[in-house]
Amino acid sequence: IESGYGLCSSFVPGNKHAIVGTKEGTIEILDIGSSSRVEVIDAHEGPVWSICLQPGGSGFVSGSADKTIKFWEWTVAEEDNGASHLSIECTQTLTMSDDVLHVKFTPNGALLVASLLDSTVKVYFADTLKFFLSLYGHKLPVLTMDVSSDSTLLVTGSADKTSRYG
């Protein structure tokens, strides 16, 4: 499938579509069955470094070098010929203090975790987006992270060649 410079990706619930975040700041929607790109959305003003599906499947978030986390919901777009295809709509934007490298929801959906270029990890309440806490300790940015299935532990992997958990 023709695509931009992909940096992150995810299957859409139902496994018939996939989304790809690109270096150009777009989010591409791919139709797996027809092996085609159905839409390219100008999503961010910088590279889209991370995509994370929301628990429950209603949408996803994207994190970008433009210092924002955007919340997206699935929609259906009508084409000129009467056909329709999967699309997305931005519902909310959270502005951060630095480039967003990775975003992750806790499995229970209570928290949103974001790693920033300044080597910190910020934690927000997912429902209100109210700031909860900052995690420090890495000397270089956190490039990847995950949350345990019971939503109690966070593990990070950093460019400083260390992993931390807690």
Coordinates of N, CA and C in Angstrom, one line a residue:
I1 N 0.9 -1.2 0.0 CA 0.0 0.0 0.0 C 0.9 1.2 0.0
E2 N 0.7 2.1 -0.9 CA 1.4 3.4 -1.0 C 1.2 4.1 0.4
S3 N 2.2 4.7 0.9 CA 2.1 5.3 2.2 C 3.2 6.4 2.4
G4 N 3.0 7.3 3.3 CA 4.0 8.2 3.7 C 5.1 7.5 4.6
Y5 N 6.0 8.3 5.2 CA 7.1 7.8 6.0 C 6.5 7.5 7.3
G6 N 6.1 6.2 7.5 CA 5.4 5.7 8.7 C 6.3 5.6 9.9
L7 N 5.8 6.2 11.0 CA 6.5 6.1 12.3 C 5.8 5.3 13.4
C8 N 4.5 5.1 13.3 CA 3.8 4.3 14.2 C 2.5 3.8 13.5
S9 N 1.9 2.8 14.1 CA 0.7 2.2 13.4 C -0.1 1.4 14.4
S10 N -1.3 1.1 14.0 CA -2.2 0.3 14.9 C -3.3 -0.2 14.0
F11 N -3.8 -1.4 14.4 CA -5.0 -1.9 13.7 C -6.2 -1.2 14.4
V12 N -7.2 -1.0 13.6 CA -8.5 -0.4 14.1 C -9.3 -1.6 14.6
P13 N -10.0 -1.4 15.7 CA -10.9 -2.5 16.2 C -11.7 -3.1 15.1
G14 N -11.8 -4.4 15.0 CA -12.4 -5.1 13.9 C -11.4 -5.7 12.9
N15 N -10.2 -5.2 12.9 CA -9.1 -5.7 12.1 C -9.3 -5.6 10.5
K16 N -10.2 -4.6 10.1 CA -10.4 -4.4 8.7 C -9.7 -3.2 8.2
H17 N -9.2 -2.4 9.1 CA -8.5 -1.2 8.8 C -7.3 -1.0 9.7
A18 N -6.4 -0.2 9.3 CA -5.2 0.2 10.1 C -5.0 1.7 10.0
I19 N -4.3 2.2 11.0 CA -3.9 3.7 10.9 C -2.4 3.8 11.0
V20 N -1.8 4.7 10.3 CA -0.4 5.0 10.3 C -0.1 6.4 10.6
G21 N 0.7 6.7 11.6 CA 1.2 8.1 11.8 C 2.5 8.3 11.1
T22 N 2.6 9.4 10.4 CA 3.8 9.7 9.5 C 4.7 10.8 10.0
K23 N 5.9 10.8 9.4 CA 6.8 11.9 9.7 C 6.3 13.2 9.2
E24 N 5.5 13.2 8.2 CA 4.9 14.5 7.7 C 3.8 15.0 8.6
G25 N 3.4 14.3 9.6 CA 2.3 14.8 10.5 C 0.9 14.4 10.1
T26 N 0.8 13.4 9.2 CA -0.5 12.9 8.8 C -0.8 11.6 9.5
I27 N -2.1 11.3 9.5 CA -2.6 10.0 9.9 C -3.3 9.4 8.7
E28 N -2.8 8.2 8.3 CA -3.4 7.6 7.1 C -4.3 6.4 7.6
I29 N -5.4 6.3 6.9 CA -6.3 5.2 7.1 C -6.2 4.2 6.0
L30 N -5.9 3.0 6.3 CA -5.7 1.9 5.3 C -6.8 0.9 5.4
D31 N -7.4 0.5 4.3 CA -8.3 -0.6 4.2 C -7.6 -1.9 3.9
I32 N -7.6 -2.8 4.8 CA -6.8 -4.0 4.7 C -7.4 -4.9 3.6
G33 N -8.7 -5.0 3.5 CA -9.3 -5.9 2.5 C -9.0 -5.5 1.0
S34 N -9.0 -4.2 0.7 CA -8.8 -3.7 -0.6 C -7.3 -3.3 -0.8
S35 N -6.5 -3.4 0.2 CA -5.1 -3.0 0.2 C -5.0 -1.6 -0.4
S36 N -5.7 -0.7 0.2 CA -5.7 0.7 -0.3 C -5.7 1.7 0.9
R37 N -5.2 2.9 0.6 CA -5.2 4.0 1.5 C -6.5 4.8 1.2
V38 N -7.4 4.8 2.2 CA -8.7 5.4 2.0 C -8.7 6.9 2.3
E39 N -7.8 7.4 3.2 CA -7.8 8.8 3.6 C -6.5 9.1 4.2
V40 N -6.1 10.4 4.0 CA -4.9 11.0 4.6 C -5.4 12.2 5.3
I41 N -5.2 12.3 6.6 CA -5.6 13.4 7.4 C -4.4 14.2 7.9
D42 N -4.5 15.5 7.7 CA -3.5 16.4 8.2 C -3.7 16.6 9.7
A43 N -3.0 15.8 10.5 CA -3.3 15.6 11.9 C -2.5 16.5 12.8
H44 N -1.2 16.6 12.5 CA -0.3 17.4 13.4 C 0.6 18.2 12.5
E45 N 1.3 19.2 13.2 CA 2.2 20.1 12.5 C 3.7 19.5 12.6
G46 N 3.8 18.4 13.2 CA 5.1 17.7 13.3 C 4.9 16.2 13.2
P47 N 6.0 15.4 13.2 CA 5.9 14.0 13.1 C 5.0 13.4 14.1
V48 N 4.2 12.4 13.7 CA 3.3 11.6 14.7 C 4.2 10.5 15.2
W49 N 4.6 10.6 16.4 CA 5.5 9.6 17.0 C 4.8 8.4 17.6
S50 N 3.6 8.6 18.0 CA 2.9 7.5 18.7 C 1.4 7.6 18.5
I51 N 0.8 6.4 18.5 CA -0.7 6.2 18.4 C -1.0 5.1 19.5
C52 N -2.1 5.4 20.2 CA -2.6 4.4 21.2 C -4.1 4.4 21.2
L53 N -4.7 3.2 21.0 CA -6.1 3.0 21.0 C -6.7 3.3 22.4
Q54 N -7.8 3.9 22.4 CA -8.5 4.1 23.7 C -9.1 2.8 24.2
P55 N -9.1 2.5 25.5 CA -9.8 1.4 26.0 C -11.3 1.5 25.7
G56 N -11.8 0.4 25.2 CA -13.2 0.5 24.8 C -13.4 0.6 23.3
G57 N -12.4 1.1 22.6 CA -12.4 1.1 21.1 C -13.1 2.3 20.5
S58 N -13.4 3.3 21.2 CA -14.2 4.4 20.6 C -13.3 5.4 19.8
G59 N -12.0 5.2 19.9 CA -11.1 6.1 19.2 C -9.6 5.8 19.6
F60 N -8.8 6.8 19.4 CA -7.4 6.7 19.8 C -6.8 8.1 20.1
V61 N -5.6 8.1 20.6 CA -4.8 9.3 20.7 C -3.6 9.3 19.9
S62 N -3.1 10.4 19.5 CA -1.8 10.5 18.8 C -0.9 11.5 19.5
G63 N 0.4 11.2 19.6 CA 1.3 12.1 20.2 C 2.3 12.6 19.1
S64 N 2.7 13.9 19.2 CA 3.5 14.4 18.1 C 4.6 15.3 18.6
A65 N 5.5 15.6 17.6 CA 6.6 16.5 17.9 C 6.1 18.0 17.9
D66 N 4.8 18.2 17.6 CA 4.3 19.6 17.7 C 3.8 19.9 19.1
K67 N 4.2 19.0 20.0 CA 3.9 19.2 21.5 C 2.4 19.1 21.8
T68 N 1.7 18.2 21.1 CA 0.3 18.0 21.4 C 0.0 16.5 21.4
I69 N -1.0 16.2 22.2 CA -1.7 14.9 22.2 C -3.1 15.2 21.7
K70 N -3.5 14.5 20.6 CA -4.8 14.7 20.0 C -5.7 13.5 20.2
F71 N -6.9 13.7 20.5 CA -7.9 12.7 20.8 C -8.8 12.6 19.5
W72 N -8.9 11.3 19.0 CA -9.6 11.1 17.7 C -10.7 10.1 18.0
E73 N -11.9 10.3 17.3 CA -13.0 9.4 17.3 C -13.2 8.9 15.9
W74 N -13.7 7.6 15.8 CA -14.0 7.0 14.5 C -15.3 7.6 14.0
T75 N -15.3 7.9 12.7 CA -16.5 8.5 12.0 C -16.6 7.7 10.7
V76 N -17.7 8.0 9.9 CA -17.9 7.5 8.6 C -17.9 8.7 7.7
A77 N -17.1 8.7 6.6 CA -17.1 9.8 5.6 C -17.8 9.4 4.4
E78 N -18.6 10.3 3.9 CA -19.4 10.0 2.6 C -18.5 10.5 1.4
E79 N -18.4 9.7 0.4 CA -17.7 10.1 -0.8 C -18.7 10.6 -1.8
D80 N -18.2 11.3 -2.8 CA -19.0 11.9 -3.9 C -19.9 10.9 -4.6
N81 N -19.4 9.7 -4.8 CA -20.1 8.7 -5.5 C -21.2 7.9 -4.6
G82 N -21.4 8.4 -3.4 CA -22.3 7.8 -2.5 C -21.8 6.7 -1.6
A83 N -20.6 6.3 -1.9 CA -19.9 5.3 -1.0 C -19.5 5.9 0.3
S84 N -19.1 5.1 1.2 CA -18.6 5.7 2.5 C -17.4 4.9 2.9
H85 N -16.6 5.5 3.8 CA -15.4 4.9 4.3 C -15.1 5.3 5.7
L86 N -14.3 4.6 6.4 CA -13.9 4.9 7.8 C -13.1 6.2 7.8
S87 N -13.4 7.1 8.7 CA -12.6 8.3 8.9 C -12.4 8.6 10.4
I88 N -11.8 9.7 10.7 CA -11.6 10.1 12.1 C -11.9 11.6 12.2
E89 N -12.2 12.0 13.5 CA -12.4 13.4 13.8 C -11.7 13.7 15.1
C90 N -11.0 14.8 15.1 CA -10.3 15.3 16.3 C -11.3 15.9 17.3
T91 N -11.4 15.4 18.5 CA -12.3 15.9 19.5 C -11.7 16.7 20.6
Q92 N -10.4 16.6 20.8 CA -9.8 17.3 21.9 C -8.3 17.3 21.6
T93 N -7.6 18.4 22.1 CA -6.2 18.5 22.0 C -5.6 18.9 23.4
L94 N -4.6 18.2 23.8 CA -3.9 18.5 25.0 C -2.5 19.0 24.6
T95 N -2.2 20.2 25.0 CA -0.9 20.8 24.7 C 0.1 20.5 25.8
M96 N 1.3 20.1 25.4 CA 2.3 19.7 26.3 C 3.5 20.7 26.3
S97 N 4.4 20.5 27.2 CA 5.5 21.4 27.3 C 6.7 21.1 26.4
D98 N 6.6 19.9 25.8 CA 7.7 19.5 24.9 C 7.2 18.4 23.9
D99 N 8.0 18.0 23.0 CA 7.6 17.0 22.0 C 7.1 15.7 22.7
V100 N 6.0 15.2 22.2 CA 5.5 13.9 22.7 C 6.0 12.8 21.9
L101 N 6.7 11.8 22.6 CA 7.4 10.7 22.0 C 6.5 9.4 22.0
H102 N 5.8 9.3 23.1 CA 5.0 8.0 23.3 C 3.8 8.3 24.1
V103 N 2.6 7.7 23.8 CA 1.4 7.9 24.6 C 0.9 6.5 24.9
K104 N 0.3 6.3 26.0 CA -0.3 5.0 26.4 C -1.4 5.2 27.4
F105 N -2.5 4.5 27.2 CA -3.6 4.4 28.3 C -3.3 3.3 29.2
T106 N -3.7 3.4 30.4 CA -3.7 2.2 31.3 C -4.8 1.3 30.8
P107 N -4.7 0.0 31.0 CA -5.8 -0.9 30.5 C -7.1 -0.6 31.1
N108 N -7.2 -0.1 32.3 CA -8.5 0.2 32.9 C -9.1 1.5 32.4
G109 N -8.3 2.2 31.6 CA -8.8 3.5 31.0 C -8.7 4.7 31.9
A110 N -8.2 4.5 33.1 CA -8.2 5.6 34.1 C -7.2 6.7 33.8
L111 N -6.0 6.3 33.3 CA -4.9 7.2 33.2 C -4.4 7.3 31.7
L112 N -3.9 8.4 31.3 CA -3.1 8.6 30.1 C -1.7 9.0 30.4
V113 N -0.7 8.2 29.9 CA 0.7 8.4 30.2 C 1.4 8.9 28.9
A114 N 2.2 9.9 29.0 CA 2.9 10.5 27.9 C 4.4 10.7 28.2
S115 N 5.3 10.2 27.4 CA 6.7 10.5 27.5 C 7.1 11.7 26.6
L116 N 7.9 12.6 27.2 CA 8.3 13.8 26.5 C 9.7 13.9 26.2
L117 N 10.1 14.7 25.3 CA 11.5 14.9 24.8 C 12.4 15.4 26.0
D118 N 11.8 16.0 27.0 CA 12.6 16.5 28.1 C 12.9 15.4 29.1
S119 N 12.7 14.1 28.8 CA 13.0 12.9 29.6 C 12.0 12.7 30.7
T120 N 10.9 13.4 30.8 CA 9.9 13.1 31.8 C 8.8 12.3 31.2
V121 N 8.0 11.7 32.2 CA 6.8 11.0 31.8 C 5.7 11.7 32.6
K122 N 4.7 12.2 31.9 CA 3.6 12.9 32.5 C 2.4 11.9 32.6
V123 N 1.6 12.0 33.7 CA 0.5 11.1 33.9 C -0.7 12.0 34.1
Y124 N -1.8 11.8 33.3 CA -3.1 12.5 33.4 C -4.2 11.6 33.7
F125 N -5.3 12.1 34.3 CA -6.5 11.4 34.5 C -7.2 11.4 33.1
A126 N -7.5 10.3 32.6 CA -8.0 10.1 31.2 C -9.4 10.8 31.0
D127 N -10.2 10.8 32.0 CA -11.6 11.4 31.8 C -11.6 12.9 31.8
T128 N -10.7 13.5 32.7 CA -10.7 15.0 32.8 C -9.5 15.6 32.2
L129 N -8.5 14.9 31.9 CA -7.2 15.3 31.4 C -6.5 16.2 32.4
K130 N -6.9 16.1 33.7 CA -6.2 16.8 34.8 C -4.9 16.2 35.1
F131 N -3.9 17.0 35.2 CA -2.5 16.5 35.5 C -2.5 15.7 36.8
F132 N -1.8 14.6 36.8 CA -1.7 13.7 38.0 C -0.3 13.8 38.6
L133 N 0.7 13.4 37.8 CA 2.0 13.4 38.3 C 3.1 13.3 37.2
S134 N 4.3 13.7 37.6 CA 5.5 13.6 36.7 C 6.4 12.6 37.2
L135 N 6.9 11.8 36.3 CA 7.9 10.8 36.7 C 9.3 11.2 36.1
Y136 N 10.3 11.2 36.9 CA 11.6 11.6 36.6 C 12.6 10.4 36.8
G137 N 13.8 10.5 36.3 CA 14.8 9.5 36.5 C 15.7 9.2 35.3
H138 N 15.1 9.2 34.1 CA 15.9 8.9 32.9 C 16.7 10.2 32.6
K139 N 17.9 9.9 32.1 CA 18.8 11.0 31.6 C 18.5 11.4 30.2
L140 N 17.9 10.5 29.4 CA 17.6 10.8 28.0 C 16.1 10.4 27.8
P141 N 15.4 10.8 26.7 CA 14.0 10.6 26.6 C 13.6 9.1 26.6
V142 N 12.4 8.9 27.1 CA 11.7 7.6 27.1 C 11.1 7.4 25.7
L143 N 11.6 6.3 25.1 CA 11.1 6.1 23.7 C 10.0 5.1 23.6
T144 N 9.9 4.2 24.7 CA 8.8 3.3 24.7 C 8.4 3.0 26.1
M145 N 7.1 2.6 26.3 CA 6.6 2.3 27.6 C 5.4 1.4 27.5
D146 N 5.1 0.7 28.6 CA 3.9 -0.1 28.6 C 3.4 -0.1 30.1
V147 N 2.1 -0.4 30.2 CA 1.4 -0.5 31.5 C 1.0 -1.9 31.7
S148 N 1.2 -2.4 33.0 CA 0.8 -3.8 33.3 C -0.7 -4.0 33.1
S149 N -1.1 -5.3 32.9 CA -2.6 -5.6 32.6 C -3.5 -5.2 33.8
D150 N -3.0 -5.1 35.0 CA -3.8 -4.6 36.1 C -3.7 -3.1 36.4
S151 N -3.0 -2.4 35.5 CA -2.9 -0.9 35.5 C -2.2 -0.4 36.7
T152 N -1.3 -1.2 37.3 CA -0.6 -0.8 38.5 C 0.9 -0.5 38.3
L153 N 1.5 -1.0 37.2 CA 2.9 -0.8 37.0 C 3.2 -0.2 35.6
L154 N 4.2 0.6 35.5 CA 4.6 1.2 34.3 C 6.1 0.8 34.0
V155 N 6.4 0.4 32.8 CA 7.8 0.1 32.5 C 8.2 1.0 31.3
T156 N 9.4 1.6 31.4 CA 9.8 2.5 30.4 C 11.2 2.0 29.8
G157 N 11.4 2.3 28.6 CA 12.7 2.1 27.9 C 13.2 3.4 27.4
S158 N 14.4 3.8 27.7 CA 14.9 5.1 27.4 C 16.2 5.1 26.4
A159 N 16.4 6.2 25.8 CA 17.6 6.4 25.0 C 18.9 6.4 25.9
D160 N 18.7 6.5 27.2 CA 19.9 6.4 28.1 C 20.3 5.0 28.4
K161 N 19.7 4.0 27.6 CA 20.0 2.6 27.7 C 19.7 2.0 29.1
T162 N 18.6 2.5 29.7 CA 18.1 2.0 30.9 C 16.6 1.8 30.8
S163 N 16.1 0.8 31.6 CA 14.7 0.6 31.7 C 14.3 0.8 33.2
R164 N 13.1 1.4 33.4 CA 12.7 1.6 34.8 C 11.3 1.1 34.9
Y165 N 10.9 0.7 36.1 CA 9.5 0.4 36.3 C 9.1 0.8 37.7
G166 N 7.8 0.9 37.9 CA 7.3 1.3 39.2 C 5.8 1.6 39.1

